[in-house]
Amino acid sequence: MGATHLPATEFDGTGVDDQLEAEAEAALGEPPTRMVQLLGHDGTLGEDPVFSAYANRLDAEKLRGFYADMAAIRRFDQEATALQRQGQLALWVPLTGQEAAQIGSGRASQPQDYIFPTYREHGVALTRNVDLAELLRQFRGVSNGGWNPKDTNFHLYTLVLAAQTPHAVGYAMGIQRDQKLAAANATPGQPQEPKAAVMVYFGDGASSEGDVHESMVFASSYNAPVVFFCQNNHWAISVPSTVQTRVPLADRAKGYGFPGIRVDGNDVIAVHAVTEWALERAREGKSPVLIEAFTYRVGAHTTADDPTKYRGSDEEAQWRAKDPLERLEKYLRAEGMADDAFFAKVKADGDELAAYVRKTTHDLETPDIRTAFANTYAEAHPLVAEELAWFEEYSAGFADEASTDEADTDGAANR
Amino acid sequence: MTTMTIAKAINEGLRATLNNNPRTLLMGEDIGPLGGVYRVTDGLIGEFGADRVVDTPLAESGIIGTAIGLALSGYLPVCEIQFDGFVFPGFNQITTQLAKMHARSNGNLTVPVVIRIPYGGGIGSIEHHSESPEALFAHTAGLRIITPSNPHDAYWMIQQAVDCQDPVIVFEPKRRYWLKGDVDTESPGASADPFTAHVLREGTDATVVAYGPLVPVALAAAGAAAEDGHSVEVIDLRSISPIDFDTVTESVKKTGRLVVAHEAPTFGGIGGEIAARVSERAFLSLEAPVIRVGGFHMPYPVAKVEEDYLPDIDRILEALDRALAY
Ligand SMILES: Cc1ncc(C[n+]2csc(CCOP(=O)(O)OP(=O)(O)O)c2C)c(N)n1
């Protein structure tokens, strides 16, 4: 089943996308890939022959949960940006605009699934119950990770673009082997472990890296239970997605032999539906899936970036009109699923989260470099032991000075 | 005790680890029905099936990257890189991902991936089939690198690499694949710890350190030196990262002179590291500067002139002469 066979719904595309699709059509002589959308910009729910069934599984409580998650992660994003401005974080990677893509997909995963993020997936982290303050360790420079991936099946952030995509496929190949072994050793009547899949996130820029290609070849060759989730936020720092691809990214899946779907990435209901469909398909061993969530990075690439240098504010305004939170709010209110009290509570919870994050960030402890000596290798290593011994002896020579400096050091940590 | 070639010893070692540990699996290009271009995996797919002896797509980054994912999910992948010169498409995965995953996760994750790389020249091959890139990997913390020089070590080292919780690169001296020797499959004996150096020949006047393909050359040079009345100690380094500096230093304290020989270019190579360490640890024992014997600072030359490039007995003897002249 290729992308073009999938149902499509209305979407008033941006100029960028229209141009892309027109070019793809001209180049391939095929109709352009349409986009799955359920929740329109006006907050009304549309029909879809395949995915409405998935949307119908969502009750009011789940939908309110989506809204609360999106609001929480946006508030967290604002707080982290502020912390960076105050010098508490070395860098921040904002996600505003991409909340629906992340909450919708993350909430479609199950605890036994394993997720490989890039570095902007704070919303997905929230859905995996990662303590959000832990995410800040890396950006504060006290850790290169900060959480134990085994606790939540949410892997560490990866800064080398696309490097995590083959890891995801390998992990999925491991799951595949586990399931085969379990099936072979199963005793009748004994409950089976729930089937699992892997989901891996990457951006439109990263889609140009060779690792994405290689991992898709592996995924297809071994039919690995993996879902590739590409957030096409239209920019790779300052380079538009038109420089990364001449065809809709979802269409690339066809070349590897598995389905690709483009979904309105600002429509949390559609993202959730499409991702559930894809993960179910992967868990059942039917095939890998590529999902392209068509969304937009409303703010800067990172706090080190200045988007006014490369893009117009009109483009940003156009996308703000498709805001994922406003859209869902309209729907929830129109259907009588949420009232003022609910939205006030969400706001209050957000402020509480922000206060927690602010406090926890200040308290994040700087590790002793001895932990780096300890963690370079899993097993004892003579060179590390030798250098650590040298370091201890060298440091001991400063012991007297250290005790007089202690007050200053504390001051620096609390600055 | 049985006699076999290095290639066969690795094959038997892989067979043993596949038998002993259901989570071991092999991955690489052409390693299935063909048995690898050097036939090191010969027959294994027939015994263990395609899920455990995986003929991969032609993609080195994909091989290493998916091996990392398999290791994260509890498997023990052994990857074959077809030739030394083709490891570079996978270099990113090895150095930025494989080597660092344990440290980045604050010790929570281990990635026990093994990468086998046939390396070195002397087989009259064409471009990219004769290189010795070990120093490029040794410089990266988080990796371990070993290189057998004889069948007994080859048989045990591959299994020890699989048992190790850290990523291990096994550089296999391809021109010695057909070298025969005794293998004790019952016990590793002195080879129980793969990260140690072995003194293969005792001597009192000078020490020669070599590894992998140059070990037989160093032994032959020591034999020739003995005819001239010089007693030369020969050390097989076996492990390139970590390096067993204790064994090397101890020897130098006894002999006072050190020659380090490897095929890789001298500049920026393992020999320089050993020279620096020995001068730190045994400066007062040294009667002569540490002398390096290695390849030249050039791309590996065409096969017709590789004899001029590769360190041979005479090059090691010349270095010994220089050391002994002090
Ligand atoms: C291999 C590699 N090259 C370059 C970079 C520097 N870099 C960081 S983010 C980025 C743009 C990524 O764009 P995209 O994949 O679309 O993801 P987005 O940040 O937009 O979510 C670049 C070039 C990197 N991290 N890794």
Coordinates of C-alpha atoms and ligand atoms in Angstrom, one line a residue, chain A residues 93 98 118-121 158-162 202-207 209 231-237 244 297 301-302, chain B residues 92, ligand 1:
Chain A
V93 CA 15.9 23.8 21.2
Q98 CA 5.2 21.0 16.8
T118 CA 16.5 13.5 17.9
Y119 CA 17.0 16.5 20.2
R120 CA 13.7 18.4 19.9
E121 CA 11.3 15.7 21.1
T158 CA 21.1 12.3 19.5
L159 CA 22.9 15.4 18.2
V160 CA 24.6 13.7 15.2
L161 CA 21.8 14.1 12.7
A162 CA 20.1 10.8 11.7
F202 CA 14.1 12.9 12.6
G203 CA 13.7 16.1 10.8
D204 CA 13.3 17.2 7.1
G205 CA 17.0 18.3 7.1
A206 CA 18.2 15.0 8.6
S207 CA 16.3 13.1 5.9
E209 CA 21.7 12.1 5.7
Q231 CA 8.7 16.1 11.5
N232 CA 8.9 18.2 8.5
N233 CA 9.0 21.6 10.2
H234 CA 10.1 23.2 6.9
W235 CA 13.5 24.4 8.0
A236 CA 16.9 22.9 8.8
I237 CA 18.4 25.8 10.7
Q244 CA 16.5 18.7 1.0
R297 CA 8.9 25.4 13.6
H301 CA 15.9 26.7 15.4
T302 CA 17.7 27.0 18.7
Chain B
N92 CA 30.7 8.1 12.1
Ligands
LIG1 C1 25.7 15.3 11.1 C2 25.3 16.7 11.6 N1 25.5 17.7 10.7 C3 25.2 19.0 11.1 C4 24.6 19.2 12.3 C5 24.3 20.7 12.8 N2 22.8 20.8 12.8 C6 22.2 20.7 14.0 S1 20.5 20.9 13.7 C7 20.7 21.1 12.1 C8 19.4 21.2 11.2 C9 18.5 20.0 11.4 O1 17.3 20.2 10.7 P1 16.2 19.1 10.7 O2 16.7 17.8 10.5 O3 15.1 19.6 9.7 O4 15.6 19.2 12.2 P2 15.0 20.4 13.0 O5 16.1 20.9 13.8 O6 14.4 21.3 12.0 O7 14.0 19.8 13.9 C10 22.0 21.1 11.7 C11 22.5 21.3 10.4 C12 24.4 18.1 13.2 N3 23.9 18.2 14.4 N4 24.7 16.9 12.8

